mmCIF file of C-alpha atoms in Angstrom:
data_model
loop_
_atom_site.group_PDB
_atom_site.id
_atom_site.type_symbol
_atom_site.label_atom_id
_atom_site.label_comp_id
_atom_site.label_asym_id
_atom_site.label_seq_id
_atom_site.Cartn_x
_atom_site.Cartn_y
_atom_site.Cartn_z
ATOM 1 C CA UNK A 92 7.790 50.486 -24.127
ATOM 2 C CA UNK A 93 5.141 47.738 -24.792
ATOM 3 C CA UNK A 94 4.044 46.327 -21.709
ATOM 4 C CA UNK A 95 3.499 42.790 -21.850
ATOM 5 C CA UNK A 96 1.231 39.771 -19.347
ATOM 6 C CA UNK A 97 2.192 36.558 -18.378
ATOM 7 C CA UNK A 98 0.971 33.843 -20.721
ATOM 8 C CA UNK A 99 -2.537 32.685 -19.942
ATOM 9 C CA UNK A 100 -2.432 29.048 -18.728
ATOM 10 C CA UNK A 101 -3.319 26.369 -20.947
ATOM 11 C CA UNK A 102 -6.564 24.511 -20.585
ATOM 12 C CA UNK A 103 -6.560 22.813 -17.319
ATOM 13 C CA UNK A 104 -8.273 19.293 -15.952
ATOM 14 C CA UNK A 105 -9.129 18.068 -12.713
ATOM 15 C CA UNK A 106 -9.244 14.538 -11.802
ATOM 16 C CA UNK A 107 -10.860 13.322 -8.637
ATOM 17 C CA UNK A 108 -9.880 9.976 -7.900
ATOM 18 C CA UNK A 109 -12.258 7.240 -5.782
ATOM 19 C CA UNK A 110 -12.075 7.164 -1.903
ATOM 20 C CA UNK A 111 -13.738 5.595 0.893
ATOM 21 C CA UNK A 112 -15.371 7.140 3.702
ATOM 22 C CA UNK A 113 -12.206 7.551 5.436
ATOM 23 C CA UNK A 114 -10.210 9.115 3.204
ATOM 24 C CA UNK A 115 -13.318 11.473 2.060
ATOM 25 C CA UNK A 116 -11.840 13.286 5.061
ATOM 26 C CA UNK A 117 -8.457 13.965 3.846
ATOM 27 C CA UNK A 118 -9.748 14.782 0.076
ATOM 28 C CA UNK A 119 -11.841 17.196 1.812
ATOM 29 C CA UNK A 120 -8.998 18.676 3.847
ATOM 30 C CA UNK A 121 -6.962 18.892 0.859
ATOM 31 C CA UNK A 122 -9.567 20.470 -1.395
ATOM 32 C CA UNK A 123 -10.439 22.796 1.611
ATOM 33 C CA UNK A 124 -6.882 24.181 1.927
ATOM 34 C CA UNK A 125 -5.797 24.607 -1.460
ATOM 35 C CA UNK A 126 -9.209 26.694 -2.458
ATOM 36 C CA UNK A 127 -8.771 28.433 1.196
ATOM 37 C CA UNK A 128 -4.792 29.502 -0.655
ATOM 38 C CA UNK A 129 -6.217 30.416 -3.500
ATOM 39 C CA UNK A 130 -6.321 27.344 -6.431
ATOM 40 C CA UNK A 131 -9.063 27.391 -8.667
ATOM 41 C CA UNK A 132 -9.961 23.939 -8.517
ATOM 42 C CA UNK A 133 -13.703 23.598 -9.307
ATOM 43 C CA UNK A 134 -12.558 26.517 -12.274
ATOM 44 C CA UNK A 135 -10.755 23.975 -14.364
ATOM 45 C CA UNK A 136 -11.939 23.527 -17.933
ATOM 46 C CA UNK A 137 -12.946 20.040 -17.415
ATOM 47 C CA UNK A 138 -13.325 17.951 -13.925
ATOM 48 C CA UNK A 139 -13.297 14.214 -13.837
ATOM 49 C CA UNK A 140 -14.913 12.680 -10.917
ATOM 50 C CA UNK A 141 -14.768 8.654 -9.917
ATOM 51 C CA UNK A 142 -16.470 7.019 -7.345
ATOM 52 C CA UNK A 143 -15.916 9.873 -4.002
ATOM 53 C CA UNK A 144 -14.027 11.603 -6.384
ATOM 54 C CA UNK A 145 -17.724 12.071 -8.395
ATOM 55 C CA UNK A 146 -19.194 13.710 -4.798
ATOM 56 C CA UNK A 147 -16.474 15.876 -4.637
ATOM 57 C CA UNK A 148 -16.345 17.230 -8.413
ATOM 58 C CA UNK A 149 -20.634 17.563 -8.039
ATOM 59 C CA UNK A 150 -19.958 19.715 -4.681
ATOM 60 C CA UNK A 151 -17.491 22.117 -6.392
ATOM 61 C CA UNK A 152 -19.113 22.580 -9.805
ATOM 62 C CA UNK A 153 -22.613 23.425 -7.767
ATOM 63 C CA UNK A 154 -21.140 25.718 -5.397
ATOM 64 C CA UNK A 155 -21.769 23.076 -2.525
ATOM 65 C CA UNK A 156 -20.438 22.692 1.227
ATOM 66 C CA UNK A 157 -17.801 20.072 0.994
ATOM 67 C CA UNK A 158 -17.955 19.730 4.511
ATOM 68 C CA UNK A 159 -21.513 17.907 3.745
ATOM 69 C CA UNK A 160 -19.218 14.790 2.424
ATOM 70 C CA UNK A 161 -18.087 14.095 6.065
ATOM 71 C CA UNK A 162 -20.245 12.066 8.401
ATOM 72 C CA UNK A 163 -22.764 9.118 7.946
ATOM 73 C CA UNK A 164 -25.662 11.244 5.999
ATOM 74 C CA UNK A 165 -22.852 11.029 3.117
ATOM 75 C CA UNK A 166 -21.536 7.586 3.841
ATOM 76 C CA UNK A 167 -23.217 4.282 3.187
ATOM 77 C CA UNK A 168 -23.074 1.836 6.076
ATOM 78 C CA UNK A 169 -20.146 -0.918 5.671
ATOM 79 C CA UNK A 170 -20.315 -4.083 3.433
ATOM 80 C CA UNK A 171 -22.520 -6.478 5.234
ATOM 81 C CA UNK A 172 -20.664 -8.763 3.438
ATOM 82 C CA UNK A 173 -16.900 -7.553 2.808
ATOM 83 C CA UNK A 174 -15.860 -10.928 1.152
ATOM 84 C CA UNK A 175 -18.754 -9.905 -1.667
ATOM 85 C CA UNK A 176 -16.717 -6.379 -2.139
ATOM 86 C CA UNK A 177 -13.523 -8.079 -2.029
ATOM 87 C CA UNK A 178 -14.548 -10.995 -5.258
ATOM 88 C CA UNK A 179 -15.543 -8.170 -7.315
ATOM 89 C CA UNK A 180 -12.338 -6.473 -7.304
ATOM 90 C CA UNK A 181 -10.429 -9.521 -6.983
ATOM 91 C CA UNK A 182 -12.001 -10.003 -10.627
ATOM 92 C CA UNK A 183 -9.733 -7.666 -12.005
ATOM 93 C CA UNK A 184 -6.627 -9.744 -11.339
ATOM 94 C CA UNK A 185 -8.117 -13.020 -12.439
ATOM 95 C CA UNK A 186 -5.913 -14.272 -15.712
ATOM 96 C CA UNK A 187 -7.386 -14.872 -19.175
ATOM 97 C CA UNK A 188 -10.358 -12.081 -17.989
ATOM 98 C CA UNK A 189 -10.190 -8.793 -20.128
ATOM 99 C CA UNK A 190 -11.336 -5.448 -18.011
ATOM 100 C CA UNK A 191 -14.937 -6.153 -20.028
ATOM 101 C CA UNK A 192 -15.521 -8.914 -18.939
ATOM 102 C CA UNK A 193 -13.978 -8.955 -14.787
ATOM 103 C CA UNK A 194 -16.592 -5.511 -14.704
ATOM 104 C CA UNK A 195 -19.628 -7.459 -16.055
ATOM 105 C CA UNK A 196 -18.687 -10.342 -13.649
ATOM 106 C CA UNK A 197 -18.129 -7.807 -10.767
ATOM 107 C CA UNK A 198 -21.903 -6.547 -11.892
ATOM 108 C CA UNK A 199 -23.075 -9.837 -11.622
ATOM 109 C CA UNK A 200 -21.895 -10.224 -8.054
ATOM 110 C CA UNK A 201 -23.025 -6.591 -7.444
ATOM 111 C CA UNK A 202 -26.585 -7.480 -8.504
ATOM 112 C CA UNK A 203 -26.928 -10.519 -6.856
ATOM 113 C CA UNK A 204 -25.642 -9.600 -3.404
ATOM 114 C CA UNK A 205 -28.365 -5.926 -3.805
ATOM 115 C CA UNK A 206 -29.743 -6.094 -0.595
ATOM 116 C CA UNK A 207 -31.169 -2.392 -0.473
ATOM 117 C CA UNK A 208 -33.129 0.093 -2.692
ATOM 118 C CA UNK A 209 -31.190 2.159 -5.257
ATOM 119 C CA UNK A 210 -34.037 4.707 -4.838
ATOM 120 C CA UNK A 211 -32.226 5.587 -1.694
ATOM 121 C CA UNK A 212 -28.857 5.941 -2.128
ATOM 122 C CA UNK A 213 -29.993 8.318 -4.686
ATOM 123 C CA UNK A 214 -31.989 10.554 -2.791
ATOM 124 C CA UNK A 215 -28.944 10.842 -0.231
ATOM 125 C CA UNK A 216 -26.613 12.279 -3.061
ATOM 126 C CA UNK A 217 -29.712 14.399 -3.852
ATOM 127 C CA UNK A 218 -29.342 15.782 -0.093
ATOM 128 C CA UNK A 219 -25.833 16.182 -0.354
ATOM 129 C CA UNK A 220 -25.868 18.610 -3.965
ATOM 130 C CA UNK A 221 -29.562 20.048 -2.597
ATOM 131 C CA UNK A 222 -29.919 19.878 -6.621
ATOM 132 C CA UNK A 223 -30.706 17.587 -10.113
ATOM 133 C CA UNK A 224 -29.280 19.816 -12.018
ATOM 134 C CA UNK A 225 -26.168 19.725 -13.886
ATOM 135 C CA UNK A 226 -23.794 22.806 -13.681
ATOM 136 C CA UNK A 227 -22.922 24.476 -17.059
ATOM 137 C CA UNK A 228 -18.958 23.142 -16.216
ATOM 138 C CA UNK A 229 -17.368 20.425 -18.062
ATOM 139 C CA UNK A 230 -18.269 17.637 -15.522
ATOM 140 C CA UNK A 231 -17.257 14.353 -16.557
ATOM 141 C CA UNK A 232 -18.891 11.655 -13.993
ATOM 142 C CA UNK A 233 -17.679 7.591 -14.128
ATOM 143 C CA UNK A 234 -19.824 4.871 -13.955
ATOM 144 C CA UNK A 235 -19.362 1.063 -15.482
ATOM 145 C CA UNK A 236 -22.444 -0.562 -17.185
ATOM 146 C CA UNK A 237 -22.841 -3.896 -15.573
ATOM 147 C CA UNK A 238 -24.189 -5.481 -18.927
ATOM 148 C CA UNK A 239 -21.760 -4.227 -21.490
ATOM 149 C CA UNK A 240 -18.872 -4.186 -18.661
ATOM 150 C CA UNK A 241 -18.278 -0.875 -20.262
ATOM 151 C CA UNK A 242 -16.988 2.447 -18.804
ATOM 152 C CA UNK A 243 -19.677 5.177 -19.316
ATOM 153 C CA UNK A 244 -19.122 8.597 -18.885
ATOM 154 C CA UNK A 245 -22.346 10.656 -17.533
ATOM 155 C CA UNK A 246 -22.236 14.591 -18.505
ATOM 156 C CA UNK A 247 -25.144 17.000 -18.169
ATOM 157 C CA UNK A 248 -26.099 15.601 -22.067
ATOM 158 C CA UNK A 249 -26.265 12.433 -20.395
ATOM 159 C CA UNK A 250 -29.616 10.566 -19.405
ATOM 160 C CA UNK A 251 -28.497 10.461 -15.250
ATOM 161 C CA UNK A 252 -30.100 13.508 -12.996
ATOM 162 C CA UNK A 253 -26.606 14.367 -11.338
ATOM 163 C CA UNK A 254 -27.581 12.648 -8.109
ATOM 164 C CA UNK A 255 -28.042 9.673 -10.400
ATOM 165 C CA UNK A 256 -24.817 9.576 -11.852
ATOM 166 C CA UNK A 257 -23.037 10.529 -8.517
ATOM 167 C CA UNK A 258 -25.025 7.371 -6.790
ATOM 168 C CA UNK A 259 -24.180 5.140 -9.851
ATOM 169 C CA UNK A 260 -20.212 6.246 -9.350
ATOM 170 C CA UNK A 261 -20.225 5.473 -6.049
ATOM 171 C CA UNK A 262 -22.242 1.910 -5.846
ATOM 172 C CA UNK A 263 -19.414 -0.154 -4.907
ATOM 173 C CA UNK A 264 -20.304 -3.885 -5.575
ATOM 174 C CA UNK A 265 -21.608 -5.536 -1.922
ATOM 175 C CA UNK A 266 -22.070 -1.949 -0.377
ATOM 176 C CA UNK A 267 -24.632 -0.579 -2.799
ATOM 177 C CA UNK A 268 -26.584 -1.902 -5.006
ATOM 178 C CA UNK A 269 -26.019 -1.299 -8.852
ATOM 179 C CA UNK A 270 -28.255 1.308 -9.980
ATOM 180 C CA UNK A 271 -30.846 1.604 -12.310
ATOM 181 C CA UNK A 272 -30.776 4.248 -15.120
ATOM 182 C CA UNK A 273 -33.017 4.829 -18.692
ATOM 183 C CA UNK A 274 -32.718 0.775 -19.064
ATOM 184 C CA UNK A 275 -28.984 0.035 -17.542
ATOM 185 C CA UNK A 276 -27.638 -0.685 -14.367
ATOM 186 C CA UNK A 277 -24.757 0.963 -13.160
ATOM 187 C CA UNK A 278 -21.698 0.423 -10.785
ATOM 188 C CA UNK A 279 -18.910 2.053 -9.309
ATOM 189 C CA UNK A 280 -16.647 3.966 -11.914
ATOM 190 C CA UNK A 281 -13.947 2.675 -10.166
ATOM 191 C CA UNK A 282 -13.848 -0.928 -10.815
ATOM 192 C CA UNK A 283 -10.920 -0.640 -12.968
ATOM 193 C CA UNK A 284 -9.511 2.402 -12.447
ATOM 194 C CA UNK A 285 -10.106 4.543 -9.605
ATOM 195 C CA UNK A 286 -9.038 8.166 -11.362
ATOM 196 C CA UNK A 287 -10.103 7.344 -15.451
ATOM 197 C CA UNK A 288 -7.344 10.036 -16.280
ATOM 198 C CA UNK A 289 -7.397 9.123 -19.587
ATOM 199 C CA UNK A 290 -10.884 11.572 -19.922
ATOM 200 C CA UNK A 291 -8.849 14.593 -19.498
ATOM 201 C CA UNK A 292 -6.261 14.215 -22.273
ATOM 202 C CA UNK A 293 -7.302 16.923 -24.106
ATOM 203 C CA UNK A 294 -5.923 18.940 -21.378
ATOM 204 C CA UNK A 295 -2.607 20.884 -21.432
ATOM 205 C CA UNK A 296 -2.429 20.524 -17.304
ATOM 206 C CA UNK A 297 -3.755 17.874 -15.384
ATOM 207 C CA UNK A 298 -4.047 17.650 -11.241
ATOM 208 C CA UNK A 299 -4.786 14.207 -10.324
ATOM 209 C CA UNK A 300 -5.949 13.828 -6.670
ATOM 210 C CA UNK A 301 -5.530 10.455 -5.778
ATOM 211 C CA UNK A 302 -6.814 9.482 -2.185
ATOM 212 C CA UNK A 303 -5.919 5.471 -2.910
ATOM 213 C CA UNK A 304 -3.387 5.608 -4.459
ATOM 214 C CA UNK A 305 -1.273 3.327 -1.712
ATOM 215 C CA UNK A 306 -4.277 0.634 -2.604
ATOM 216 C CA UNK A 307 -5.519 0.229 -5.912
ATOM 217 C CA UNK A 308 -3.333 0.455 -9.146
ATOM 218 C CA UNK A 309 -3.490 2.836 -12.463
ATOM 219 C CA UNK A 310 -4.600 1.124 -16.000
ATOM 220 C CA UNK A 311 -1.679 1.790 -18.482
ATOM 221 C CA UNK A 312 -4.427 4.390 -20.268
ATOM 222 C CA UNK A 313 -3.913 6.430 -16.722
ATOM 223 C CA UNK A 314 -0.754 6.777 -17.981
ATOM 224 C CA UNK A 315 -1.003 8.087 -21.575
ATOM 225 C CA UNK A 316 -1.534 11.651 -21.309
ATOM 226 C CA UNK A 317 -1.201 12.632 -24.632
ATOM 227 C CA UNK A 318 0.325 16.206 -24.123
ATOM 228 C CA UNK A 319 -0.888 16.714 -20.941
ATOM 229 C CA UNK A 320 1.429 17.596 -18.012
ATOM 230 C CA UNK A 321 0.065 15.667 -14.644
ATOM 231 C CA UNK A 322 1.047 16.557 -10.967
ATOM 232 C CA UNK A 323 -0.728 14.017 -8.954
ATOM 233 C CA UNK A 324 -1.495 14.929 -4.996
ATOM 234 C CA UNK A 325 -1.647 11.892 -2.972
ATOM 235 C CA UNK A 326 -1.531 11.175 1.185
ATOM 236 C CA UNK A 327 2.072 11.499 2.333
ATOM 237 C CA UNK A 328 2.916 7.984 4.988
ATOM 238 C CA UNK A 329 0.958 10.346 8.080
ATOM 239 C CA UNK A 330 -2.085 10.615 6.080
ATOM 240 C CA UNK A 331 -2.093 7.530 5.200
ATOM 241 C CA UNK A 332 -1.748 6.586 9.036
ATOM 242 C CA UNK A 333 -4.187 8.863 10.262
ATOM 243 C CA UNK A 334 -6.930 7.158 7.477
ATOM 244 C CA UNK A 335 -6.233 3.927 9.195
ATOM 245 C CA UNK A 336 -6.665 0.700 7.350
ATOM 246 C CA UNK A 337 -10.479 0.304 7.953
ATOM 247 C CA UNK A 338 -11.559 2.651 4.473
ATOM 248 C CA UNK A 339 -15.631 2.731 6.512
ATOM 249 C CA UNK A 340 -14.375 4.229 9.492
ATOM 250 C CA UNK A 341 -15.827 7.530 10.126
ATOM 251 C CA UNK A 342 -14.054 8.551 13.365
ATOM 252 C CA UNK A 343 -11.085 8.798 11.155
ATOM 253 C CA UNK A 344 -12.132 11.610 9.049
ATOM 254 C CA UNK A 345 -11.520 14.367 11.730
ATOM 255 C CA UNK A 346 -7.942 13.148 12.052
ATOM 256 C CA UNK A 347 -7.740 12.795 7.800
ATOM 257 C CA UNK A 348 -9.050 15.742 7.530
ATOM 258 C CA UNK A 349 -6.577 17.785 9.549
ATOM 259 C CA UNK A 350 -3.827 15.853 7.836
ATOM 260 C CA UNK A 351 -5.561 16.920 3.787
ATOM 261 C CA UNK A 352 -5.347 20.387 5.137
ATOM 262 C CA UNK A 353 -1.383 19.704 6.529
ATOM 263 C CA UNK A 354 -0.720 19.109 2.864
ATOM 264 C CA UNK A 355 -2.490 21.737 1.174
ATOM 265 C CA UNK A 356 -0.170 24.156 2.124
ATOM 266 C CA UNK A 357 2.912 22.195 0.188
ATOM 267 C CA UNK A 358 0.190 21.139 -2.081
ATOM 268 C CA UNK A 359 -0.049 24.679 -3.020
ATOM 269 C CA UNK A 360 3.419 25.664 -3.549
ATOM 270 C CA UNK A 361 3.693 22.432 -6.069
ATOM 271 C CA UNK A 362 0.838 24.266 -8.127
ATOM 272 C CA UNK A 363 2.450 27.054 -8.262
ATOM 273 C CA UNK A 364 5.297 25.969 -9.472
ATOM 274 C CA UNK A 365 3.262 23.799 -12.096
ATOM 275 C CA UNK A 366 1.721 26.566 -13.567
ATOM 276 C CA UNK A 367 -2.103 25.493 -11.832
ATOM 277 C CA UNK A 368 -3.893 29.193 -12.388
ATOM 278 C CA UNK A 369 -4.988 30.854 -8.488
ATOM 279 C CA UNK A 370 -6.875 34.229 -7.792
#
């Protein structure tokens, strides 16, 4: 009799949506458990990482401490100026603009309103990865070019150091300033879509983790998967709670934390069940 093995899974994405500072915490809770039970997240064939979601898909590709996400040496300090955040993204709303055009406008507004040194916010995602390097993975890292309005995907082939490319993904307009990389400036992979799912169609399986997802929309190409199946993880209505409403407010994370790693445990069962390969 001819023994015979379970199929080996198809090839497998991960998408790491954006988050702020607050709900870094529960992303990191979540991430925490599920690897803790045995998913293979930072294993899949390709990662996509936006805005926090581009810290979190640097710290598992490198072998990292997640944990070095939580607290202020990861976190910029809050807008000076939230009503500067808040016309960027309002930009993407405004009738008779095209996505192009509201992310060069939302540049625009990012460059003008630069208050501090790009150098800097660099040199903390240096601190948080403790390297330049790319891993040999299949990162995928989301940033918007402020001239063409563009989304640009970094990858190690790419002309961003990996703290460059995490820094540009994360320089939300009137937070950080847009940053500067082999003659373009660069903002927040977000502004548009805040999980760019539409980079990991050549998957079979797709995990979305979506930390915002009760906040900012999908583009329709989030939803063209072309034979992908997605199972998105998001915060159940006591995560969201326990994030509070303030997205900068760090003494938040212990409590989002605590609820990521509530959810991992169901989390993990829906993987299972979805086929997501574990050790």
């Amino acid at each position: 009799m001819t023994e015979t093995s379970s199929p080996a899974p198809g090839r497998t994405a991960l998408v790491l949506g954006g988050s702020g500072p607050a709900r870094m915490g529960w992303v990191v809770g979540l991430v925490t458990g599920l690897t803790n039970l045995g998913a293979q997240l930072g294993k899949a064939d390709r990662i996509v990482g936006t805005s926090g979601g581009a810290l979190v898909s640097a710290m598992l590709t490198t072998q990292g401490d997640l944990m070095r996400l939580l607290g202020p040496d990861a976190s910029p300090a809050p807008p000076t100026d939230p009503q500067v955040t808040a016309d960027a993204l309002t930009l993407l709303g405004q009738p008779g603009l095209d996505l192009a055009q509201a992310r060069r406008k939302a540049g625009e507004i990012a460059a003008a309103a630069a208050s501090s040194n790009p150098r800097e916010h660099i040199a903390r995602m240096h601190a948080l990865t403790r390297t330049a390097t790319w891993p040999q993975r299949e990162l995928v890292i989301t940033a918007v070019d402020i001239t063409t309005g563009a989304l640009h995907e970094w990858t190690r082939e790419g002309a961003a150091s990996l703290p460059e490319a995490m820094a540009s993904s994360t320089a939300v307009p009137g937070v950080l300033p847009p940053i500067p990389i082999d003659g373009h400036c660069y903002i927040d992979g977000g502004i548009g879509s805040s999980i760019n799912a539409h980079l990991a169609t050549d998957a079979d399986l797709i995990l979305i983790i979506q930390a915002m997802t009760d906040e900012f929309s999908r583009l329709p190409t989030d939803q063209d998967l072309g034979r992908a199946t997605a199972l998105t993880l998001v915060p159940d209505d006591a995560a969201i709670t326990a994030c509070g409403t303030d997205s900068f407010d760090l003494t938040r994370q212990p409590a989002a934390y605590d609820a990521g790693l509530r959810q991992s445990e169901d989390a993990a069962l829906r993987l299972k069940e979805f086929g997501w390969p574990t050790r």
